[in-house]
Coordinates of C-alpha atoms and ligand atoms in Angstrom, one line a residue:
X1 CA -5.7 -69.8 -6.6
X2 CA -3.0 -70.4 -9.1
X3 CA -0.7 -67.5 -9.8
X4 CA -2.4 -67.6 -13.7
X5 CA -5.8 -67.2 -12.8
X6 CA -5.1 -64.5 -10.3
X7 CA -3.3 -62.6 -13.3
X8 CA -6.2 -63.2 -15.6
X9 CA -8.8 -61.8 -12.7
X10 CA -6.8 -59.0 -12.7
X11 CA -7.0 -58.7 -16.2
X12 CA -9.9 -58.9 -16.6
X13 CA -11.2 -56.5 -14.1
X14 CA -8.6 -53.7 -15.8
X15 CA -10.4 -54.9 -19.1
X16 CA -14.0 -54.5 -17.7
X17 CA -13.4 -51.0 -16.1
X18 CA -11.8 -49.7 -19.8
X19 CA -15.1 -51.1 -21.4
X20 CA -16.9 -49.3 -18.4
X21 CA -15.4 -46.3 -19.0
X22 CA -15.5 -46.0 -22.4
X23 CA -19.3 -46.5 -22.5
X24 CA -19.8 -43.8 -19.9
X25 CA -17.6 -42.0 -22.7
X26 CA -19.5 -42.6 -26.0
X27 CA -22.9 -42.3 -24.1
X28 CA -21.9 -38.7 -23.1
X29 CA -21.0 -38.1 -26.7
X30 CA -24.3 -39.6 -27.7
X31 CA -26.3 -37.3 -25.3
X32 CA -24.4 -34.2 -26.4
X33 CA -25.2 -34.9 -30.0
X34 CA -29.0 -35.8 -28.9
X35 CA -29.3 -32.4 -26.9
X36 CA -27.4 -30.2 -29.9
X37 CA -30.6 -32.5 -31.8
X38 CA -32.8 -31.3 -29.6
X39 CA -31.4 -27.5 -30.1
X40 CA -31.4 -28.1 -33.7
X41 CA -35.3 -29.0 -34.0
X42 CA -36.1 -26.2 -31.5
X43 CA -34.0 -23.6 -33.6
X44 CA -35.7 -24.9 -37.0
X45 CA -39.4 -24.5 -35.2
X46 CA -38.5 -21.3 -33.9
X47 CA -37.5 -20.0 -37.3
X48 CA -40.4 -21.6 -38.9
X49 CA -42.3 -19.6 -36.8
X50 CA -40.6 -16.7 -37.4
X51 CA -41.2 -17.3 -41.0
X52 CA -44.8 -17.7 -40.6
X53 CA -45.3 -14.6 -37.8
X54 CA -43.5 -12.4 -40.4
X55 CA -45.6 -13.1 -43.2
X56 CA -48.5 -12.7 -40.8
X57 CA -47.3 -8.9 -39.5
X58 CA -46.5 -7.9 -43.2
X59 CA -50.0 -9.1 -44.2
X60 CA -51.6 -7.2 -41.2
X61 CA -49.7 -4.1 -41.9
X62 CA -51.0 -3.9 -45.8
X63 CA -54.6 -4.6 -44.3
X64 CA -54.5 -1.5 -42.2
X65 CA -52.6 0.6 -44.9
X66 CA -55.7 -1.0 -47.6
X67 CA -58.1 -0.1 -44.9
X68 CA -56.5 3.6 -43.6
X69 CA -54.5 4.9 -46.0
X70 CA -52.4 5.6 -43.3
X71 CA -48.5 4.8 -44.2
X72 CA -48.0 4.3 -40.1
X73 CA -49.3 0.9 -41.7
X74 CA -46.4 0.7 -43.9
X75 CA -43.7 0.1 -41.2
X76 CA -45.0 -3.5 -39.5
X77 CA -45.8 -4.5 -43.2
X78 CA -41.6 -3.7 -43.8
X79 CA -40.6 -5.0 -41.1
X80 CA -42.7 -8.3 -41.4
X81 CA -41.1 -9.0 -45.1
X82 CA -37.6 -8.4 -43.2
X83 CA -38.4 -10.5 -40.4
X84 CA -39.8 -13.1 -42.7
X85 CA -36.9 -13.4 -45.2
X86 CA -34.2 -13.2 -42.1
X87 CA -35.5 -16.3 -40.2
X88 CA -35.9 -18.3 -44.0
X89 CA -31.9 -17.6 -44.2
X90 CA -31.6 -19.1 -40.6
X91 CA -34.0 -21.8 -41.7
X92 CA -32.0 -23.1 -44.8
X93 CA -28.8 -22.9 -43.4
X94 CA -29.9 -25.2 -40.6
X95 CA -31.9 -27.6 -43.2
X96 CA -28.8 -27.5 -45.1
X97 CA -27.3 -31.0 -44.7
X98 CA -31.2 -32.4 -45.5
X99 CA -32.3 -32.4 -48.7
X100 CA -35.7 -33.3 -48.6
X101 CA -36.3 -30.6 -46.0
X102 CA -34.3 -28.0 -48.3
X103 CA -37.0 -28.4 -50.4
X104 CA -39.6 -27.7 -48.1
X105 CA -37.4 -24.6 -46.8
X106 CA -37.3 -23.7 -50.7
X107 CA -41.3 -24.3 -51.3
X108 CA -41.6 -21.9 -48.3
X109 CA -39.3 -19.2 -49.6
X110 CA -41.4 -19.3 -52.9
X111 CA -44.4 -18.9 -51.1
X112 CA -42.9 -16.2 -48.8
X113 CA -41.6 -14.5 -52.0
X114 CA -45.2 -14.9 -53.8
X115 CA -47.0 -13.8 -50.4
X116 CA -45.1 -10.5 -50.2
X117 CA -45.0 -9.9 -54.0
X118 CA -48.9 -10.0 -53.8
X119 CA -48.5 -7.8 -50.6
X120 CA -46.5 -5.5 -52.7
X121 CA -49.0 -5.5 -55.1
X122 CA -52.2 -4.3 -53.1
X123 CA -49.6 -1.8 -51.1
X124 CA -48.9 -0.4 -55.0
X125 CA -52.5 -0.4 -56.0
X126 CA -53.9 1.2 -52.9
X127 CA -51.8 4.2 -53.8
X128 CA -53.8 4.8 -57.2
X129 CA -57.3 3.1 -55.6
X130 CA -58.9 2.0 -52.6
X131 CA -61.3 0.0 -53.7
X132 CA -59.2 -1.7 -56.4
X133 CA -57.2 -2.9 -53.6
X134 CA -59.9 -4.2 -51.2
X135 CA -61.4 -5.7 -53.9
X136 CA -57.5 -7.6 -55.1
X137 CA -57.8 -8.7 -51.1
X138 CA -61.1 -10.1 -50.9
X139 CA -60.1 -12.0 -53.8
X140 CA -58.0 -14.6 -51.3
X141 CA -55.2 -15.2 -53.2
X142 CA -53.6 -14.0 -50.4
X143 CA -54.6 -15.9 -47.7
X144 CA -54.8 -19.5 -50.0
X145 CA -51.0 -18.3 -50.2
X146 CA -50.5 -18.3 -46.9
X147 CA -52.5 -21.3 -46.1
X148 CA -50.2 -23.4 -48.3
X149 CA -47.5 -21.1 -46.3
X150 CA -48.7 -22.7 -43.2
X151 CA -49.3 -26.0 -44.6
X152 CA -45.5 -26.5 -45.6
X153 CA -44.4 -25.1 -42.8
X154 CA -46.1 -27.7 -40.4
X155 CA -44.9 -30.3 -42.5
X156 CA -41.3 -29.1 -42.1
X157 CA -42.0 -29.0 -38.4
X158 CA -43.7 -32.3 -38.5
X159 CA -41.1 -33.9 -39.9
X160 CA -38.3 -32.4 -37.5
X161 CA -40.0 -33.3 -35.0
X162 CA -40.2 -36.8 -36.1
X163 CA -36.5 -37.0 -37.0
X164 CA -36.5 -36.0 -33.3
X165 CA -38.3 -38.6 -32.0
X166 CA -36.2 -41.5 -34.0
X167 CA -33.1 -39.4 -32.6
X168 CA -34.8 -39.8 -29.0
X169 CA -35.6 -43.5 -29.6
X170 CA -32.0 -44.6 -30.8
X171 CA -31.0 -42.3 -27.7
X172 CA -32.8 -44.0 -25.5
X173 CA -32.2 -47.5 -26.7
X174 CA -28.4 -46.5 -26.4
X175 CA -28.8 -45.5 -23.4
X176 CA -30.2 -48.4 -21.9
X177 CA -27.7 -50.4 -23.5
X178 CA -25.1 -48.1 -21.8
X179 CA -26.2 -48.8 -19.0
X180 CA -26.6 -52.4 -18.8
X181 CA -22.8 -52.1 -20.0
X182 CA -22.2 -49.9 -17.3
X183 CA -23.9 -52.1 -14.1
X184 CA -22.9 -55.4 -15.6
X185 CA -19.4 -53.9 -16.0
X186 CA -19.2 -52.2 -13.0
X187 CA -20.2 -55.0 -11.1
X188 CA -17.8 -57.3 -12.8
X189 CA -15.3 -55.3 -12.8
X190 CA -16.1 -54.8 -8.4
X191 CA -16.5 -58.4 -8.5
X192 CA -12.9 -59.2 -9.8
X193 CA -11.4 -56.9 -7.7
X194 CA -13.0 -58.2 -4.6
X195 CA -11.6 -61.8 -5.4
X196 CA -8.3 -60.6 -6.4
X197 CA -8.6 -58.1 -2.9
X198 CA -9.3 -61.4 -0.9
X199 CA -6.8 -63.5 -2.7
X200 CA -4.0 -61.0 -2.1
X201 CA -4.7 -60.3 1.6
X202 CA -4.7 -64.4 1.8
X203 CA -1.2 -64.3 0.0
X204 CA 0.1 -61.0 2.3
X205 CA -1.4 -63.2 5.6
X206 CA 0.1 -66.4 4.4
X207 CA 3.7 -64.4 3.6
X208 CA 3.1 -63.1 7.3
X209 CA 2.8 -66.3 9.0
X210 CA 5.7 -67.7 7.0
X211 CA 7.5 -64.9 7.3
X212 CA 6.9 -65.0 11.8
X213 CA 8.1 -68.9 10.9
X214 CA 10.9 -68.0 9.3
X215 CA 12.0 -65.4 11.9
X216 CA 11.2 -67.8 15.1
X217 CA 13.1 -70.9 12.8
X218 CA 16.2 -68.3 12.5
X219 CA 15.8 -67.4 16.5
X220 CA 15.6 -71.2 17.2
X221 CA 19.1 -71.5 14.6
X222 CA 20.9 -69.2 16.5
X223 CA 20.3 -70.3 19.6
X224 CA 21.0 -74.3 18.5
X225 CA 24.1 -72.1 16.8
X226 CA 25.1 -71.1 20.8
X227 CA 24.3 -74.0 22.0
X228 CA 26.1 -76.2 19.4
X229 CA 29.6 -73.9 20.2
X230 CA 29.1 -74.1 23.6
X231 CA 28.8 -78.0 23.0
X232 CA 31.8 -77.7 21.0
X233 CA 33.8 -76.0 23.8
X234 CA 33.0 -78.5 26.7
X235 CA 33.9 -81.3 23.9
X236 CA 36.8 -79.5 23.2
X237 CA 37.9 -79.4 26.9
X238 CA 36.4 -83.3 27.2
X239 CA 38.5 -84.5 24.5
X240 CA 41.7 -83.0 25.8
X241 CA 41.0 -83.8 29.2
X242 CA 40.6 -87.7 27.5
X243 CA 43.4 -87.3 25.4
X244 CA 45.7 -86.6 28.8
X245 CA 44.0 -89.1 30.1
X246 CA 44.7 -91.7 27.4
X247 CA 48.5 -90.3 27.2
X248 CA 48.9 -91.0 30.9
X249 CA 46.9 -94.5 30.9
X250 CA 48.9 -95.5 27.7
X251 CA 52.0 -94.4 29.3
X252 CA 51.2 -96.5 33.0
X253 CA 50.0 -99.4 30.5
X254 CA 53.4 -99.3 28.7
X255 CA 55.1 -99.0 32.2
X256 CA 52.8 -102.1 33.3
X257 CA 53.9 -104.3 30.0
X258 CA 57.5 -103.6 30.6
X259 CA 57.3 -104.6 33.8
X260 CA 55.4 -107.7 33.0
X261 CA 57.8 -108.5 30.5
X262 CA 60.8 -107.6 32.3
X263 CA 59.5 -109.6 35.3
X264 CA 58.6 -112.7 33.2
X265 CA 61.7 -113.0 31.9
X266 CA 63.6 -112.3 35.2
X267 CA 61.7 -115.0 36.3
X268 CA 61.8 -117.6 33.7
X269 CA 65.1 -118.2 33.9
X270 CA 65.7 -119.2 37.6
X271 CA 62.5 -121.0 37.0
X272 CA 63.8 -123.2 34.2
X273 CA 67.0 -123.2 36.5
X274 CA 65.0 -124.9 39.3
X275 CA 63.3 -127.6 37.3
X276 CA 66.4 -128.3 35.8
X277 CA 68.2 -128.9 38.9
X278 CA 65.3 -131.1 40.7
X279 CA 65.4 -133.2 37.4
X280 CA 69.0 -133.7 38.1
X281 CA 68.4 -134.3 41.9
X282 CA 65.6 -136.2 41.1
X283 CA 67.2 -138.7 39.0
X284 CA 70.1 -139.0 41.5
X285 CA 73.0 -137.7 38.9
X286 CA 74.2 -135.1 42.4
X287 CA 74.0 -138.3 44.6
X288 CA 71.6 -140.8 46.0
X289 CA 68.3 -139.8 46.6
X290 CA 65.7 -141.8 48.7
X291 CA 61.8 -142.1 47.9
X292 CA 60.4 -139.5 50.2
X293 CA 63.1 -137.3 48.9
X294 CA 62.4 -138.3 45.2
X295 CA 58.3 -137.4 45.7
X296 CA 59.3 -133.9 47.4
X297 CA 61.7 -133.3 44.2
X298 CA 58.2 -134.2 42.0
X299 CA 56.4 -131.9 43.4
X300 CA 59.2 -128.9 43.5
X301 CA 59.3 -130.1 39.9
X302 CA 55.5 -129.8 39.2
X303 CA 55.1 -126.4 41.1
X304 CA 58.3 -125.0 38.7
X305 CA 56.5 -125.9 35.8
X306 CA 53.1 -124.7 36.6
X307 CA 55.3 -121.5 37.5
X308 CA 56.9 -121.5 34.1
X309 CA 53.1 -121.9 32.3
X310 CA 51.9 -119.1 34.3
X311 CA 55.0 -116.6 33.8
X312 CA 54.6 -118.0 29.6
X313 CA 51.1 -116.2 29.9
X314 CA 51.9 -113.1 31.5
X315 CA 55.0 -113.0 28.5
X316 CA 52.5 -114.0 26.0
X317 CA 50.3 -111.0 27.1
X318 CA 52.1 -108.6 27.5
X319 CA 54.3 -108.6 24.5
X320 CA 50.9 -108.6 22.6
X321 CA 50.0 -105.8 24.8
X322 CA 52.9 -103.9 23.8
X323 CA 52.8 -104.5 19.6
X324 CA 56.1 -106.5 20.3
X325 CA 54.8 -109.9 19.3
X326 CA 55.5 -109.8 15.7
X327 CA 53.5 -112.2 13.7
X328 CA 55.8 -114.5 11.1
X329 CA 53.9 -115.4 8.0
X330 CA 55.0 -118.6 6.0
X331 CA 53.2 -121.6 5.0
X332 CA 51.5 -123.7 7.1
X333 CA 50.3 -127.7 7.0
X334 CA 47.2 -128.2 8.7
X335 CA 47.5 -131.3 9.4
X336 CA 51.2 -130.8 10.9
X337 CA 50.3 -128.2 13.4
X338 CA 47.8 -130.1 14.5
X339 CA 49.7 -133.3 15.6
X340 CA 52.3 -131.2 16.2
X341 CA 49.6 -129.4 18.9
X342 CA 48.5 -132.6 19.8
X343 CA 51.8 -134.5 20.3
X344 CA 52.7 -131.3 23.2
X345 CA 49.3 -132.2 25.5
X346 CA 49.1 -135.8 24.4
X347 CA 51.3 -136.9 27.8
X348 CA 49.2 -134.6 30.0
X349 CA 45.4 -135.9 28.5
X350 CA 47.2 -139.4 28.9
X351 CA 48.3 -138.7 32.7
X352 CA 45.1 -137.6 33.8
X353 CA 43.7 -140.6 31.9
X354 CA 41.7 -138.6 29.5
X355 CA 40.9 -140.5 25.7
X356 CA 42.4 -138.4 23.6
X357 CA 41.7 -138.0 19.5
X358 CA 43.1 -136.3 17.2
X359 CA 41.3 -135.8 13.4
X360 CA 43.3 -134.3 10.5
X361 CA 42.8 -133.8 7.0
X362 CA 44.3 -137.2 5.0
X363 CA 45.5 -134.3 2.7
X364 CA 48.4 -132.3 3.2
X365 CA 46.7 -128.8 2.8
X366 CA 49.1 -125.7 3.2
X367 CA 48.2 -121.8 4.3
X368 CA 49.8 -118.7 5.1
X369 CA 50.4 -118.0 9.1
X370 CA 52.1 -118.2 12.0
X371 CA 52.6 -121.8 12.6
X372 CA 54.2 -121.0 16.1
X373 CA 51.3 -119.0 17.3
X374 CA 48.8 -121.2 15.9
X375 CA 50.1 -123.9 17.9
X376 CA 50.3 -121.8 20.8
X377 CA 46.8 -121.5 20.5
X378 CA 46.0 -125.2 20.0
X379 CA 48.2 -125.4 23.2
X380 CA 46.1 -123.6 25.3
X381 CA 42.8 -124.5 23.8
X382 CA 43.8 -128.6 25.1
X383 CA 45.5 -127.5 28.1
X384 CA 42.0 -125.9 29.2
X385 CA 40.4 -128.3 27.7
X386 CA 42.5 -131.5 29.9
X387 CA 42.7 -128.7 32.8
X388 CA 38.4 -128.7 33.0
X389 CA 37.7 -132.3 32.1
X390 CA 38.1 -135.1 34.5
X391 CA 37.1 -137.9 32.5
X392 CA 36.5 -138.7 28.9
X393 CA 37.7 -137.4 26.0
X394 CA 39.4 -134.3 24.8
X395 CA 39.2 -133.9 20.8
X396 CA 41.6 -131.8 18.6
X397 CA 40.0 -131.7 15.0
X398 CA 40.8 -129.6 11.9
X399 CA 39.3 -129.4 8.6
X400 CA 39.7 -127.0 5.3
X401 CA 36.3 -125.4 4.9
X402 CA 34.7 -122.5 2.1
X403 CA 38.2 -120.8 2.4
X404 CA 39.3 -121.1 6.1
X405 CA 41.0 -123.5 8.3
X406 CA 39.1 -124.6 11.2
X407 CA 40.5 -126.1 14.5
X408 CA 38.6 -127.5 17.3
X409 CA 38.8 -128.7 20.3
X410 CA 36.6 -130.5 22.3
X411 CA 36.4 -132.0 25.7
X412 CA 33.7 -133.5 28.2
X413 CA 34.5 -131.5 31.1
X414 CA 32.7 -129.5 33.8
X415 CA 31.7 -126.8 30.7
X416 CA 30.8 -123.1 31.1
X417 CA 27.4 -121.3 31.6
X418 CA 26.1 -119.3 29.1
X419 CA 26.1 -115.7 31.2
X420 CA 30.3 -116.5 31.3
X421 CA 31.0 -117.9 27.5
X422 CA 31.9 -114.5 26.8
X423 CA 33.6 -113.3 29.7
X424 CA 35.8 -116.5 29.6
X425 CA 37.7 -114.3 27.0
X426 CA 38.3 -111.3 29.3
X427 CA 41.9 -110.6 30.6
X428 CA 42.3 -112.1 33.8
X429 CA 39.2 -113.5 34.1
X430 CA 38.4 -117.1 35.1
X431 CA 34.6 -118.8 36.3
X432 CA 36.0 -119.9 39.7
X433 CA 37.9 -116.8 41.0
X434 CA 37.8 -118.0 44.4
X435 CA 41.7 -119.1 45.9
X436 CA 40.9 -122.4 46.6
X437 CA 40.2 -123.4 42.9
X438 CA 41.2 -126.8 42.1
X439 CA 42.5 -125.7 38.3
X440 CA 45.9 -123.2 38.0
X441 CA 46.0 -120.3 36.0
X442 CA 45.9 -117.0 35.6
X443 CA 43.0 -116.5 33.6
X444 CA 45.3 -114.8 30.7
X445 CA 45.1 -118.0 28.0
X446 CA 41.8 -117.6 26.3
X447 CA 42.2 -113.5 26.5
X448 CA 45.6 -114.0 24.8
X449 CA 44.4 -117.2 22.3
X450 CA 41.7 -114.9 21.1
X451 CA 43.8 -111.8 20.7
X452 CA 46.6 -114.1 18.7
X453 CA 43.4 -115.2 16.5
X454 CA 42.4 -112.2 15.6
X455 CA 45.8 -110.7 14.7
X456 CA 46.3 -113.7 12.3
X457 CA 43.2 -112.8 10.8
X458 CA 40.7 -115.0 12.2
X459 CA 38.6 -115.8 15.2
X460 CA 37.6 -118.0 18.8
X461 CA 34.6 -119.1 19.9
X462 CA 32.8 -121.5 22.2
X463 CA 29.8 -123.2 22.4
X464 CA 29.7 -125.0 25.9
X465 CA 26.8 -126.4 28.4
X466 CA 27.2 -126.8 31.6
X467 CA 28.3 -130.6 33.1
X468 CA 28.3 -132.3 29.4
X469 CA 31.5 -130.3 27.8
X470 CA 32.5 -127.4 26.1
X471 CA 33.7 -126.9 22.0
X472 CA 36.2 -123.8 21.1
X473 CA 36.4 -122.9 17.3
X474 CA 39.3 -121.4 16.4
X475 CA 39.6 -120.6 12.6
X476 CA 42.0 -118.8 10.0
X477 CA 41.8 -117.5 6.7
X478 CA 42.9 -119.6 4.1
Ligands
LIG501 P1 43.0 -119.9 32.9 O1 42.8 -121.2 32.3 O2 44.5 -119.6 33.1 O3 42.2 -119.7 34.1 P2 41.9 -119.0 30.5 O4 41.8 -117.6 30.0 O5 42.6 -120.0 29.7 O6 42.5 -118.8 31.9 O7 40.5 -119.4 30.9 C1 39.6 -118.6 31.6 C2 38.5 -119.4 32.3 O8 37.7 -120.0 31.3 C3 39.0 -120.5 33.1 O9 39.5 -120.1 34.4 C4 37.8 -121.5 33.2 O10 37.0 -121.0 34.2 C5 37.2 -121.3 31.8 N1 37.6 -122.3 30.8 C6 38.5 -122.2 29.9 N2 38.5 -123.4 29.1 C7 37.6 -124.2 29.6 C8 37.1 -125.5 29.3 N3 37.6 -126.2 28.3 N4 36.1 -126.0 30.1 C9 35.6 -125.3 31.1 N5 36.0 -124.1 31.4 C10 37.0 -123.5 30.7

């Protein structure tokens, strides 16, 4: 139930129980006025009869004075006219406000006044004679007087009481109407108030429940409210207990990359120093060498070198590691670094007698990057890439394409499986991690290539299957 309707019921009942009540009120007022009616016709037949017994003891006092003589007589026949004449004064005052009836009361009071002037008459002639008297009586003007007397004064009753009975009827009808009013009403007015009783204890129950939710939601607040600051504490202990962690890793990781670097150089020097020297031994510029000699110097040559590769990762990595390895913007030709790329490996693919291609734009197309990290890259995608394959081709293309530059390289070697395509791109990591591998490394170029990628902005990718060969993307923006 809307909150309207519920105001109208309410309304409305208040509106029935006035109308009750003030029906209840005029029929009071109506009953009052019928019972004072009531009074009123009672009054008016009581001094009608009043009237008519006064006449009557006035007439039957001169009857025994006529009769006696006796004057004893005399004293009912006074007191009759009194009586008479009092209750006609009663009578027309309470006929006063009806006309038609005042008449009546006034024909009445001029029979009265005839009736005891004849009286008087007899009373006076009775003093001179007897018989003249008695005879004046048995004429029965008298008693045709008082029959008229009687006459009017039933019709003045007759008619009161018939202005009664109308008075009664209209009561009555009232009354009935009244009370229709007053059961309909009353039962309306019960009805509406039993609705609206219902409707509010629905409202006060509903309020209940929501109010119980409300309480048990703000219980369940608080204690998520404890719960969340507790939360907040242990995170607050957890992330300083992390952050001294990170602090102390970062710190051992700076130590490590110093060290790296520190020991890469160290060693890169007496490295170079060595394959310097067995190239001079080698090609007999100290002194004669002989052919066993000259195959030993090879090899201390070809172990240097690998050497020098490796200790070029670990320097690689760690600089990176360490935010040294600024990168140098400036503009870069495609299709330069990639014979440039290409011309480094060439003598390695052609030494393991690998076919090697090289596809360039015919264009000279220029972009902003590091040239010397992208050939770094392009370095150690084909060294992998003549490193894995033992025969066929290695292929080192680049193309301009919807805004980037795009290198690959491809080769037809032993490929990787799909669980290790992305793992081939961890630090340190490498497919065959056993120590009799046939390839070198130290799993640290792809980690580093992609790292290098990304910092100029691009990406590395491979799509590889297993025996038939692998492809690495390696693209830039443009
Ligand atoms: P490294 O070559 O020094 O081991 P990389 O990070 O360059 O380290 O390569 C990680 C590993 O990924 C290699 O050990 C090898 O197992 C695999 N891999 C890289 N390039 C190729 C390739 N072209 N063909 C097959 N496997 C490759």
């Amino acid at each position: 139930m809307t909150v309207r309707q519920k105001i109208a019921i309410a309304l409305g009942s208040a509106v029935l129980t006035l109308v009750v009540g003030v029906t209840a009120l005029l029929v009071v007022l109506r009953l009052r006025v019928a019972i004072a009616a009531v009074d009123h016709t009672n009054m008016v037949l009581r001094q009608i009869d009043g009237v008519l017994a006064g006449m009557v003891d006035a007439e039957t006092g001169q009857r025994g004075y006529i009769i006696t003589g006796d004057s004893a007589y005399l004293e009912p026949y006074h007191n009759g006219r009194l009586e008479a004449n009092a209750h006609l004064a009663v009578l027309r005052g309470l006929v006063a406000s009806d006309t038609q009836q005042l008449g009546r009361v006034d024909s009445l009071q001029a029979l009265s006044d005839r009736k005891l002037r004849e009286l008087d008459q007899t009373v006076a002639l009775r003093s001179t004679s007897a018989s003249a008297a008695a005879d004046r009586v048995r004429t029965g003007v008298g008693k045709a007087i008082m029959d008229s007397a009687r006459r009017i004064a039933a019709r003045i009753s007759l008619v009161e009481r018939r202005n009664l009975a109308e008075r009664d009827q209209a009561r009555l009808r009232i009354r009935n109407l009244a009370l229709g009013v007053i059961v309909v009403g009353t039962f309306g007015a019960f009805l509406f108030a039993f609705l609206i009783n219902r409707s509010i204890r629905t409202d006060v129950i509903a309020q209940q429940r929501s109010q119980d939710q409300l309480e048990k939601q703000t219980e369940q607040l608080e204690q998520q409210a404890i719960e969340l600051e507790q939360a907040m504490e242990q995170l607050r202990e957890t992330t300083t207990q992390e952050e001294e962690a990170r602090e102390a890793a970062e710190v051992a990781n700076r130590a490590k990359n110093d060290f790296l670097a520190v020991m890469s150089h160290e060693l890169r020097t007496p490295l170079n120093a060595i394959v310097g020297y067995a190239e001079l031994l080698h090609d007999g510029i100290a002194g004669p060498v002989n052919e066993t000699q000259r195959e030993q110097l090879d090899r201390v040559q070809m172990s240097a070198r690998h050497l020098v590769e490796l200790v070029d990762d670990i320097l690689s990595f760690s600089r990176i590691e360490s935010g040294q390895d600024a990168i140098r913007q400036g503009p870069v030709e495609v299709r330069q670094v990639t014979r440039e790329a290409g011309a480094l490996v060439e003598p390695v693919a052609a030494a393991k007698g690998l076919r090697f291609t090289v596809q360039a734009p015919n264009e000279p197309e220029t972009f902003t990057s590091d040239a010397g990290k992208v050939r770094q890259v392009l370095v150690n995608l084909l060294s992998n890439a003549i490193k894995f394959t033992d025969d066929g081709e290695i292929i080192l293309a680049s193309r301009v394409e919807d805004g980037r530059v795009v290198f690959e390289v491809s080769d037809t070697g032993i490929g990787i499986a799909p669980e290790h395509q992305e793992q081939v791109f961890d630090t340190f990591w490498q497919v065959d991690q056993t120590a009799t591998r046939k390839a070198g490394g130290a799993g640290l170029g792809l980690s580093v290539s992609r790292r290098l990628a990304r910092a100029l902005g691009g990406d590395l990718s491979v799509e590889s299957a297993i025996g038939k060969g692998s492809r690495f993307r390696f693209w830039l923006p443009r």
